[in-house]
């Protein structure tokens, strides 16, 4: 909006469909709890302060970037509280000190953003899914058994080929 605007109108031709008052002050927001260069693990309560000199109701969006701000994913939205529990094990990181969190606070028209310093998200264990054989499947002696599965890793993405290894507690590596 242009500086000094006092209203926002939604129009269809000359007809005003909706008009919103524009308050003169943007929200003020400050993020705390993330220190530059730290490694985040487990679940952390992210906190921030947010005020509005006009007394407008504030709504918050929390976003995460694994790549130093090139892309952003929404973690929480339409928050009225000033905290969010973030489970870092559910997020992937692109490497050391490349992760960011930002808080977007709006009064409905004016929006202010606070961005954390760069930090690291600890890599989590690969996720592996066994498709075949199914639990409780039975087989005859000498019968061929199909082993099928898939996996995903924070750093490598989809695990393929030799990235997945099949082992038996009796025969060791079997595929």
Short mmCIF file of N, CA and C in Angstrom, two decimals:
data_model
loop_
_atom_site.label_atom_id
_atom_site.label_comp_id
_atom_site.label_asym_id
_atom_site.label_seq_id
_atom_site.Cartn_x
_atom_site.Cartn_y
_atom_site.Cartn_z
N UNK A 1 0.83 -1.19 0.00
CA UNK A 1 0.00 0.00 0.00
C UNK A 1 0.88 1.24 0.00
N UNK A 2 0.39 2.28 -0.59
CA UNK A 2 1.16 3.53 -0.55
C UNK A 2 1.28 4.05 0.89
N UNK A 3 2.38 4.68 1.19
CA UNK A 3 2.59 5.26 2.52
C UNK A 3 1.47 6.25 2.79
N UNK A 4 0.88 6.15 3.98
CA UNK A 4 -0.18 7.08 4.37
C UNK A 4 -1.58 6.62 3.99
N UNK A 5 -1.70 5.45 3.33
CA UNK A 5 -3.04 4.94 2.97
C UNK A 5 -3.84 4.69 4.25
N UNK A 6 -5.11 5.05 4.24
CA UNK A 6 -5.96 4.88 5.43
C UNK A 6 -7.05 3.84 5.22
N UNK A 7 -7.25 3.42 3.98
CA UNK A 7 -8.24 2.38 3.71
C UNK A 7 -7.84 1.56 2.50
N UNK A 8 -8.34 0.34 2.48
CA UNK A 8 -8.13 -0.58 1.37
C UNK A 8 -9.51 -0.96 0.85
N UNK A 9 -9.73 -0.74 -0.43
CA UNK A 9 -11.03 -1.05 -1.02
C UNK A 9 -10.90 -2.17 -2.04
N UNK A 10 -11.88 -3.08 -1.99
CA UNK A 10 -12.00 -4.12 -3.00
C UNK A 10 -13.17 -3.69 -3.88
N UNK A 11 -12.91 -3.54 -5.17
CA UNK A 11 -13.92 -3.00 -6.08
C UNK A 11 -14.20 -3.94 -7.24
N UNK A 12 -15.38 -3.80 -7.73
CA UNK A 12 -15.74 -4.40 -9.01
C UNK A 12 -16.31 -3.25 -9.83
N UNK A 13 -15.46 -2.76 -10.73
CA UNK A 13 -15.83 -1.55 -11.45
C UNK A 13 -15.85 -0.40 -10.46
N UNK A 14 -16.94 0.39 -10.44
CA UNK A 14 -17.07 1.51 -9.51
C UNK A 14 -17.66 1.07 -8.17
N UNK A 15 -18.18 -0.15 -8.11
CA UNK A 15 -18.84 -0.63 -6.89
C UNK A 15 -17.80 -1.10 -5.87
N UNK A 16 -17.87 -0.57 -4.64
CA UNK A 16 -16.99 -0.98 -3.55
C UNK A 16 -17.59 -2.24 -2.92
N UNK A 17 -16.88 -3.36 -3.02
CA UNK A 17 -17.36 -4.62 -2.46
C UNK A 17 -17.04 -4.73 -0.98
N UNK A 18 -15.88 -4.25 -0.59
CA UNK A 18 -15.47 -4.31 0.81
C UNK A 18 -14.44 -3.21 1.04
N UNK A 19 -14.48 -2.65 2.23
CA UNK A 19 -13.51 -1.62 2.59
C UNK A 19 -12.94 -1.94 3.96
N UNK A 20 -11.63 -1.88 4.06
CA UNK A 20 -10.93 -2.15 5.32
C UNK A 20 -10.14 -0.91 5.72
N UNK A 21 -10.20 -0.59 7.01
CA UNK A 21 -9.39 0.50 7.52
C UNK A 21 -7.94 0.04 7.64
N UNK A 22 -7.02 0.89 7.28
CA UNK A 22 -5.60 0.58 7.39
C UNK A 22 -5.07 1.33 8.62
N UNK A 23 -4.61 0.56 9.59
CA UNK A 23 -4.06 1.19 10.79
C UNK A 23 -2.69 1.78 10.46
N UNK A 24 -2.31 2.84 11.14
CA UNK A 24 -1.06 3.52 10.78
C UNK A 24 0.22 2.79 11.20
N UNK A 25 0.11 1.81 12.10
CA UNK A 25 1.32 1.16 12.62
C UNK A 25 1.37 -0.31 12.24
N UNK A 26 2.57 -0.73 11.83
CA UNK A 26 2.81 -2.15 11.58
C UNK A 26 3.04 -2.86 12.91
N UNK A 27 2.76 -4.17 12.95
CA UNK A 27 3.12 -4.93 14.17
C UNK A 27 4.63 -4.90 14.38
N UNK A 28 5.03 -5.08 15.62
CA UNK A 28 6.45 -5.20 15.97
C UNK A 28 6.64 -6.63 16.46
N UNK A 29 7.64 -7.35 15.91
CA UNK A 29 7.85 -8.75 16.28
C UNK A 29 9.33 -9.01 16.53
N UNK A 30 9.60 -9.83 17.52
CA UNK A 30 10.98 -10.25 17.83
C UNK A 30 10.96 -11.74 18.17
N UNK A 31 11.80 -12.49 17.50
CA UNK A 31 11.92 -13.94 17.68
C UNK A 31 13.03 -14.24 18.67
N UNK A 32 12.79 -15.21 19.56
CA UNK A 32 13.84 -15.60 20.51
C UNK A 32 13.94 -17.12 20.55
N UNK A 33 15.02 -17.62 21.12
CA UNK A 33 15.16 -19.05 21.32
C UNK A 33 16.02 -19.77 20.30
N UNK A 34 16.48 -19.09 19.26
CA UNK A 34 17.39 -19.73 18.30
C UNK A 34 18.67 -18.90 18.25
N UNK A 35 19.77 -19.56 18.54
CA UNK A 35 21.07 -18.91 18.54
C UNK A 35 21.82 -19.30 17.27
N UNK A 36 22.52 -18.36 16.67
CA UNK A 36 23.29 -18.62 15.46
C UNK A 36 24.25 -19.78 15.66
N UNK A 37 24.27 -20.70 14.69
CA UNK A 37 25.22 -21.80 14.71
C UNK A 37 24.84 -22.99 15.56
N UNK A 38 23.72 -22.94 16.26
CA UNK A 38 23.34 -24.08 17.09
C UNK A 38 22.75 -25.20 16.24
N UNK A 39 22.72 -26.39 16.82
CA UNK A 39 22.09 -27.54 16.18
C UNK A 39 20.80 -27.85 16.92
N UNK A 40 19.70 -27.85 16.20
CA UNK A 40 18.39 -28.07 16.80
C UNK A 40 18.05 -29.56 16.72
N UNK A 41 17.61 -30.12 17.84
CA UNK A 41 17.20 -31.52 17.91
C UNK A 41 15.93 -31.62 18.74
N UNK A 42 15.24 -32.74 18.61
CA UNK A 42 14.05 -32.96 19.43
C UNK A 42 12.97 -31.94 19.16
N UNK A 43 12.23 -31.58 20.21
CA UNK A 43 11.17 -30.59 20.08
C UNK A 43 11.55 -29.36 20.89
N UNK A 44 11.38 -28.21 20.29
CA UNK A 44 11.70 -26.93 20.92
C UNK A 44 10.47 -26.05 20.93
N UNK A 45 10.28 -25.32 22.02
CA UNK A 45 9.21 -24.32 22.06
C UNK A 45 9.79 -23.02 21.52
N UNK A 46 9.33 -22.64 20.35
CA UNK A 46 9.75 -21.40 19.72
C UNK A 46 8.89 -20.28 20.30
N UNK A 47 9.51 -19.18 20.69
CA UNK A 47 8.75 -18.08 21.28
C UNK A 47 9.10 -16.77 20.58
N UNK A 48 8.16 -15.85 20.64
CA UNK A 48 8.36 -14.53 20.06
C UNK A 48 7.48 -13.54 20.80
N UNK A 49 7.82 -12.27 20.63
CA UNK A 49 6.95 -11.21 21.13
C UNK A 49 6.36 -10.52 19.92
N UNK A 50 5.13 -10.09 20.04
CA UNK A 50 4.47 -9.37 18.95
C UNK A 50 3.51 -8.36 19.57
N UNK A 51 3.65 -7.12 19.14
CA UNK A 51 2.77 -6.07 19.64
C UNK A 51 2.30 -5.22 18.47
N UNK A 52 1.21 -4.50 18.72
CA UNK A 52 0.69 -3.58 17.71
C UNK A 52 0.25 -2.31 18.43
N UNK A 53 0.86 -1.19 18.09
CA UNK A 53 0.57 0.08 18.76
C UNK A 53 -0.88 0.49 18.59
N UNK A 54 -1.56 -0.02 17.57
CA UNK A 54 -2.96 0.33 17.32
C UNK A 54 -3.92 -0.59 18.07
N UNK A 55 -3.38 -1.64 18.71
CA UNK A 55 -4.23 -2.58 19.44
C UNK A 55 -4.97 -3.57 18.55
N UNK A 56 -4.54 -3.68 17.29
CA UNK A 56 -5.20 -4.62 16.37
C UNK A 56 -4.92 -6.06 16.79
N UNK A 57 -5.86 -6.95 16.51
CA UNK A 57 -5.64 -8.39 16.72
C UNK A 57 -4.53 -8.85 15.78
N UNK A 58 -3.65 -9.69 16.28
CA UNK A 58 -2.52 -10.15 15.47
C UNK A 58 -2.63 -11.64 15.19
N UNK A 59 -2.21 -12.02 14.00
CA UNK A 59 -2.17 -13.43 13.59
C UNK A 59 -0.77 -13.72 13.07
N UNK A 60 -0.31 -14.95 13.34
CA UNK A 60 1.08 -15.30 13.06
C UNK A 60 1.19 -16.54 12.19
N UNK A 61 2.17 -16.53 11.31
CA UNK A 61 2.56 -17.69 10.51
C UNK A 61 4.01 -17.98 10.84
N UNK A 62 4.33 -19.27 11.06
CA UNK A 62 5.71 -19.70 11.32
C UNK A 62 6.16 -20.49 10.10
N UNK A 63 7.29 -20.11 9.52
CA UNK A 63 7.83 -20.78 8.34
C UNK A 63 9.25 -21.27 8.61
N UNK A 64 9.63 -22.31 7.85
CA UNK A 64 10.95 -22.92 7.99
C UNK A 64 11.61 -23.02 6.62
N UNK A 65 12.89 -22.70 6.57
CA UNK A 65 13.68 -22.84 5.35
C UNK A 65 14.88 -23.74 5.63
N UNK A 66 15.04 -24.84 4.86
CA UNK A 66 16.22 -25.69 5.04
C UNK A 66 17.41 -25.23 4.21
N UNK A 67 17.20 -24.19 3.37
CA UNK A 67 18.22 -23.83 2.38
C UNK A 67 18.55 -22.34 2.39
N UNK A 68 18.70 -21.81 3.58
CA UNK A 68 19.14 -20.43 3.76
C UNK A 68 18.18 -19.40 3.14
N UNK A 69 16.89 -19.73 3.13
CA UNK A 69 15.88 -18.78 2.67
C UNK A 69 15.50 -18.86 1.20
N UNK A 70 16.04 -19.83 0.48
CA UNK A 70 15.66 -19.98 -0.93
C UNK A 70 14.22 -20.45 -1.03
N UNK A 71 13.83 -21.41 -0.19
CA UNK A 71 12.45 -21.89 -0.14
C UNK A 71 11.96 -21.84 1.30
N UNK A 72 10.64 -21.75 1.46
CA UNK A 72 10.03 -21.69 2.79
C UNK A 72 8.84 -22.63 2.85
N UNK A 73 8.69 -23.34 3.99
CA UNK A 73 7.55 -24.21 4.25
C UNK A 73 6.81 -23.68 5.47
N UNK A 74 5.48 -23.66 5.39
CA UNK A 74 4.68 -23.23 6.52
C UNK A 74 4.64 -24.34 7.56
N UNK A 75 5.02 -24.02 8.80
CA UNK A 75 4.95 -24.98 9.90
C UNK A 75 3.67 -24.80 10.71
N UNK A 76 3.30 -23.56 10.96
CA UNK A 76 2.10 -23.22 11.72
C UNK A 76 1.50 -21.97 11.08
N UNK A 77 0.16 -21.87 11.12
CA UNK A 77 -0.45 -20.66 10.58
C UNK A 77 -1.67 -20.26 11.40
N UNK A 78 -2.03 -19.01 11.25
CA UNK A 78 -3.16 -18.41 11.94
C UNK A 78 -3.07 -18.58 13.46
N UNK A 79 -1.86 -18.45 13.97
CA UNK A 79 -1.65 -18.54 15.41
C UNK A 79 -1.99 -17.21 16.07
N UNK A 80 -2.61 -17.29 17.21
CA UNK A 80 -2.81 -16.09 18.02
C UNK A 80 -1.90 -16.15 19.24
N UNK A 81 -1.43 -17.34 19.60
CA UNK A 81 -0.46 -17.50 20.69
C UNK A 81 0.91 -17.05 20.19
N UNK A 82 1.81 -16.87 21.11
CA UNK A 82 3.16 -16.41 20.75
C UNK A 82 4.19 -17.50 20.99
N UNK A 83 3.76 -18.75 20.80
CA UNK A 83 4.65 -19.90 20.90
C UNK A 83 4.23 -20.95 19.89
N UNK A 84 5.18 -21.79 19.53
CA UNK A 84 4.90 -22.94 18.67
C UNK A 84 5.91 -24.03 19.02
N UNK A 85 5.42 -25.25 19.18
CA UNK A 85 6.31 -26.39 19.43
C UNK A 85 6.79 -26.91 18.08
N UNK A 86 8.09 -26.92 17.86
CA UNK A 86 8.67 -27.36 16.60
C UNK A 86 9.41 -28.67 16.85
N UNK A 87 9.01 -29.72 16.13
CA UNK A 87 9.68 -31.02 16.21
C UNK A 87 10.70 -31.07 15.08
N UNK A 88 11.94 -30.83 15.42
CA UNK A 88 13.00 -30.74 14.41
C UNK A 88 13.23 -32.07 13.72
N UNK A 89 12.89 -33.19 14.35
CA UNK A 89 13.11 -34.49 13.72
C UNK A 89 12.19 -34.69 12.51
N UNK A 90 11.15 -33.88 12.39
CA UNK A 90 10.24 -33.98 11.24
C UNK A 90 10.68 -33.10 10.08
N UNK A 91 11.76 -32.34 10.28
CA UNK A 91 12.22 -31.40 9.26
C UNK A 91 13.58 -31.83 8.73
N UNK A 92 13.79 -31.60 7.46
CA UNK A 92 15.10 -31.93 6.90
C UNK A 92 15.94 -30.67 6.85
N UNK A 93 17.23 -30.85 7.00
CA UNK A 93 18.17 -29.74 6.90
C UNK A 93 19.08 -29.96 5.72
N UNK A 94 19.52 -28.88 5.10
CA UNK A 94 20.36 -28.99 3.92
C UNK A 94 21.84 -28.95 4.24
N UNK A 95 22.19 -28.80 5.50
CA UNK A 95 23.60 -28.75 5.88
C UNK A 95 23.81 -27.80 7.03
N UNK A 96 25.05 -27.67 7.41
CA UNK A 96 25.41 -26.85 8.56
C UNK A 96 25.05 -25.39 8.33
N UNK A 97 24.37 -24.82 9.31
CA UNK A 97 24.03 -23.39 9.33
C UNK A 97 23.32 -22.91 8.07
N UNK A 98 22.38 -23.71 7.57
CA UNK A 98 21.59 -23.30 6.41
C UNK A 98 20.10 -23.20 6.71
N UNK A 99 19.71 -23.55 7.94
CA UNK A 99 18.30 -23.53 8.30
C UNK A 99 17.92 -22.19 8.91
N UNK A 100 16.68 -21.75 8.62
CA UNK A 100 16.14 -20.51 9.15
C UNK A 100 14.69 -20.71 9.56
N UNK A 101 14.24 -19.93 10.51
CA UNK A 101 12.82 -19.84 10.85
C UNK A 101 12.45 -18.38 10.73
N UNK A 102 11.25 -18.14 10.21
CA UNK A 102 10.78 -16.76 10.22
C UNK A 102 9.34 -16.72 10.74
N UNK A 103 9.04 -15.61 11.39
CA UNK A 103 7.73 -15.36 11.97
C UNK A 103 7.12 -14.19 11.21
N UNK A 104 5.95 -14.40 10.63
CA UNK A 104 5.23 -13.35 9.94
C UNK A 104 4.03 -12.98 10.80
N UNK A 105 3.95 -11.74 11.23
CA UNK A 105 2.86 -11.27 12.08
C UNK A 105 2.09 -10.19 11.32
N UNK A 106 0.77 -10.36 11.28
CA UNK A 106 -0.06 -9.41 10.55
C UNK A 106 -1.23 -8.93 11.40
N UNK A 107 -1.63 -7.70 11.15
CA UNK A 107 -2.85 -7.17 11.77
C UNK A 107 -4.02 -7.27 10.79
N UNK A 108 -3.80 -7.98 9.71
CA UNK A 108 -4.81 -8.13 8.67
C UNK A 108 -4.44 -7.38 7.40
N UNK A 109 -3.62 -6.36 7.55
CA UNK A 109 -3.15 -5.60 6.39
C UNK A 109 -1.64 -5.40 6.47
N UNK A 110 -1.18 -4.85 7.58
CA UNK A 110 0.26 -4.64 7.78
C UNK A 110 0.90 -5.93 8.28
N UNK A 111 2.04 -6.29 7.68
CA UNK A 111 2.75 -7.51 8.08
C UNK A 111 4.21 -7.20 8.37
N UNK A 112 4.72 -7.80 9.43
CA UNK A 112 6.13 -7.65 9.80
C UNK A 112 6.74 -9.05 9.91
N UNK A 113 8.00 -9.18 9.51
CA UNK A 113 8.69 -10.47 9.51
C UNK A 113 9.92 -10.39 10.39
N UNK A 114 10.11 -11.42 11.22
CA UNK A 114 11.34 -11.58 12.00
C UNK A 114 11.95 -12.91 11.60
N UNK A 115 13.23 -12.90 11.24
CA UNK A 115 13.92 -14.11 10.78
C UNK A 115 15.04 -14.47 11.76
N UNK A 116 15.15 -15.77 12.04
CA UNK A 116 16.19 -16.25 12.95
C UNK A 116 17.56 -16.17 12.30
N UNK A 117 18.60 -16.25 13.11
CA UNK A 117 19.93 -16.46 12.53
C UNK A 117 20.01 -17.89 12.00
N UNK A 118 20.98 -18.16 11.14
CA UNK A 118 21.15 -19.49 10.55
C UNK A 118 21.57 -20.50 11.62
N UNK A 119 21.00 -21.71 11.51
CA UNK A 119 21.29 -22.79 12.45
C UNK A 119 21.27 -24.10 11.69
N UNK A 120 21.56 -25.19 12.38
CA UNK A 120 21.60 -26.52 11.78
C UNK A 120 20.48 -27.37 12.37
N UNK A 121 19.81 -28.14 11.52
CA UNK A 121 18.84 -29.13 11.99
C UNK A 121 19.55 -30.48 11.93
N UNK A 122 19.60 -31.16 13.07
CA UNK A 122 20.25 -32.48 13.11
C UNK A 122 19.56 -33.40 12.13
N UNK A 123 20.35 -34.17 11.39
CA UNK A 123 19.76 -35.12 10.47
C UNK A 123 19.08 -36.23 11.24
N UNK A 124 17.98 -36.68 10.73
CA UNK A 124 17.26 -37.75 11.40
C UNK A 124 17.55 -39.08 10.71
N UNK A 125 17.21 -40.15 11.37
CA UNK A 125 17.44 -41.48 10.83
C UNK A 125 16.62 -41.66 9.56
N UNK A 126 17.14 -42.47 8.63
CA UNK A 126 16.36 -42.74 7.41
C UNK A 126 15.02 -43.40 7.77
N UNK A 127 14.02 -43.12 6.97
CA UNK A 127 12.72 -43.79 7.12
C UNK A 127 12.71 -44.96 6.14
N UNK A 128 12.36 -46.14 6.62
CA UNK A 128 12.34 -47.33 5.78
C UNK A 128 10.97 -47.99 5.89
N UNK A 129 10.44 -48.41 4.75
CA UNK A 129 9.14 -49.06 4.70
C UNK A 129 9.28 -50.41 4.01
N UNK A 130 8.83 -51.47 4.65
CA UNK A 130 8.86 -52.81 4.05
C UNK A 130 7.50 -53.09 3.43
N UNK A 131 7.50 -53.25 2.10
CA UNK A 131 6.26 -53.54 1.38
C UNK A 131 6.01 -55.05 1.28
N UNK A 132 7.08 -55.82 1.01
CA UNK A 132 6.99 -57.28 0.91
C UNK A 132 8.23 -57.87 1.56
N UNK A 133 8.15 -58.92 2.29
CA UNK A 133 6.94 -59.65 2.65
C UNK A 133 6.15 -58.91 3.73
N UNK A 134 4.87 -59.20 3.80
CA UNK A 134 3.98 -58.61 4.80
C UNK A 134 4.18 -59.33 6.14
N UNK A 135 3.83 -58.65 7.22
CA UNK A 135 3.88 -59.28 8.54
C UNK A 135 3.00 -60.52 8.54
N UNK A 136 3.46 -61.56 9.14
CA UNK A 136 2.74 -62.84 9.28
C UNK A 136 2.60 -63.63 7.98
N UNK A 137 3.30 -63.22 6.89
CA UNK A 137 3.32 -64.06 5.68
C UNK A 137 4.05 -65.36 6.01
N UNK A 138 3.62 -66.47 5.41
CA UNK A 138 4.30 -67.75 5.60
C UNK A 138 4.77 -68.26 4.25
N UNK A 139 5.84 -69.06 4.28
CA UNK A 139 6.44 -69.55 3.05
C UNK A 139 6.82 -71.01 3.21
N UNK A 140 6.80 -71.73 2.10
CA UNK A 140 7.22 -73.12 2.07
C UNK A 140 8.74 -73.16 1.93
N UNK A 141 9.35 -74.23 2.45
CA UNK A 141 10.78 -74.42 2.32
C UNK A 141 11.14 -74.43 0.83
N UNK A 142 12.14 -73.65 0.44
CA UNK A 142 12.61 -73.58 -0.93
C UNK A 142 11.86 -72.57 -1.79
N UNK A 143 10.78 -72.00 -1.29
CA UNK A 143 9.98 -71.02 -2.05
C UNK A 143 10.76 -69.71 -2.18
N UNK A 144 10.72 -69.11 -3.37
CA UNK A 144 11.33 -67.80 -3.56
C UNK A 144 10.51 -66.76 -2.80
N UNK A 145 11.20 -65.83 -2.16
CA UNK A 145 10.53 -64.78 -1.39
C UNK A 145 10.91 -63.44 -1.99
N UNK A 146 9.89 -62.65 -2.31
CA UNK A 146 10.11 -61.31 -2.85
C UNK A 146 10.32 -60.33 -1.69
N UNK A 147 11.43 -59.62 -1.74
CA UNK A 147 11.69 -58.56 -0.76
C UNK A 147 11.55 -57.24 -1.49
N UNK A 148 10.67 -56.37 -0.98
CA UNK A 148 10.44 -55.08 -1.62
C UNK A 148 10.27 -54.03 -0.53
N UNK A 149 10.95 -52.93 -0.68
CA UNK A 149 10.85 -51.86 0.30
C UNK A 149 11.32 -50.56 -0.29
N UNK A 150 11.17 -49.52 0.49
CA UNK A 150 11.61 -48.21 0.05
C UNK A 150 12.09 -47.43 1.26
N UNK A 151 12.88 -46.41 0.99
CA UNK A 151 13.41 -45.61 2.08
C UNK A 151 13.62 -44.17 1.67
N UNK A 152 13.72 -43.32 2.68
CA UNK A 152 13.95 -41.89 2.45
C UNK A 152 14.92 -41.39 3.49
N UNK A 153 15.85 -40.56 3.06
CA UNK A 153 16.87 -40.00 3.94
C UNK A 153 16.90 -38.48 3.75
N UNK A 154 17.09 -37.74 4.85
CA UNK A 154 17.14 -36.28 4.78
C UNK A 154 18.14 -35.76 3.76
N UNK A 155 19.31 -36.37 3.71
CA UNK A 155 20.37 -35.86 2.85
C UNK A 155 20.29 -36.38 1.42
N UNK A 156 19.91 -37.67 1.27
CA UNK A 156 19.95 -38.29 -0.05
C UNK A 156 18.59 -38.38 -0.73
N UNK A 157 17.53 -38.07 -0.03
CA UNK A 157 16.19 -38.22 -0.60
C UNK A 157 15.81 -39.68 -0.65
N UNK A 158 15.25 -40.11 -1.79
CA UNK A 158 14.82 -41.50 -1.94
C UNK A 158 16.04 -42.42 -1.96
N UNK A 159 15.96 -43.50 -1.18
CA UNK A 159 17.05 -44.47 -1.14
C UNK A 159 16.77 -45.54 -2.19
N UNK A 160 17.71 -45.75 -3.08
CA UNK A 160 17.53 -46.72 -4.16
C UNK A 160 18.75 -47.64 -4.26
N UNK A 161 18.57 -48.72 -5.00
CA UNK A 161 19.68 -49.64 -5.27
C UNK A 161 20.33 -50.16 -4.01
N UNK A 162 21.64 -50.02 -3.96
CA UNK A 162 22.41 -50.54 -2.84
C UNK A 162 22.25 -49.77 -1.55
N UNK A 163 21.44 -48.71 -1.57
CA UNK A 163 21.21 -47.94 -0.35
C UNK A 163 20.39 -48.71 0.68
N UNK A 164 19.61 -49.68 0.20
CA UNK A 164 18.81 -50.50 1.11
C UNK A 164 19.39 -51.89 1.12
N UNK A 165 19.64 -52.40 2.31
CA UNK A 165 20.25 -53.72 2.47
C UNK A 165 19.31 -54.59 3.30
N UNK A 166 19.10 -55.84 2.85
CA UNK A 166 18.25 -56.78 3.56
C UNK A 166 19.13 -57.73 4.35
N UNK A 167 18.83 -57.89 5.64
CA UNK A 167 19.60 -58.79 6.49
C UNK A 167 18.68 -59.72 7.25
N UNK A 168 19.18 -60.93 7.48
CA UNK A 168 18.46 -61.92 8.28
C UNK A 168 19.23 -62.14 9.57
N UNK A 169 18.52 -62.34 10.67
CA UNK A 169 19.20 -62.61 11.93
C UNK A 169 19.84 -63.99 11.92
N UNK A 170 19.51 -64.82 10.91
CA UNK A 170 20.08 -66.17 10.82
C UNK A 170 21.12 -66.27 9.72
N UNK A 171 20.88 -65.57 8.57
CA UNK A 171 21.75 -65.73 7.41
C UNK A 171 22.57 -64.48 7.08
N UNK A 172 22.46 -63.44 7.84
CA UNK A 172 23.19 -62.21 7.55
C UNK A 172 22.58 -61.49 6.36
N UNK A 173 23.46 -60.90 5.51
CA UNK A 173 22.97 -60.12 4.36
C UNK A 173 22.35 -61.07 3.34
N UNK A 174 21.11 -60.76 2.94
CA UNK A 174 20.40 -61.62 1.96
C UNK A 174 19.97 -60.87 0.71
N UNK A 175 20.28 -59.63 0.60
CA UNK A 175 19.91 -58.89 -0.62
C UNK A 175 20.10 -57.44 -0.48
#
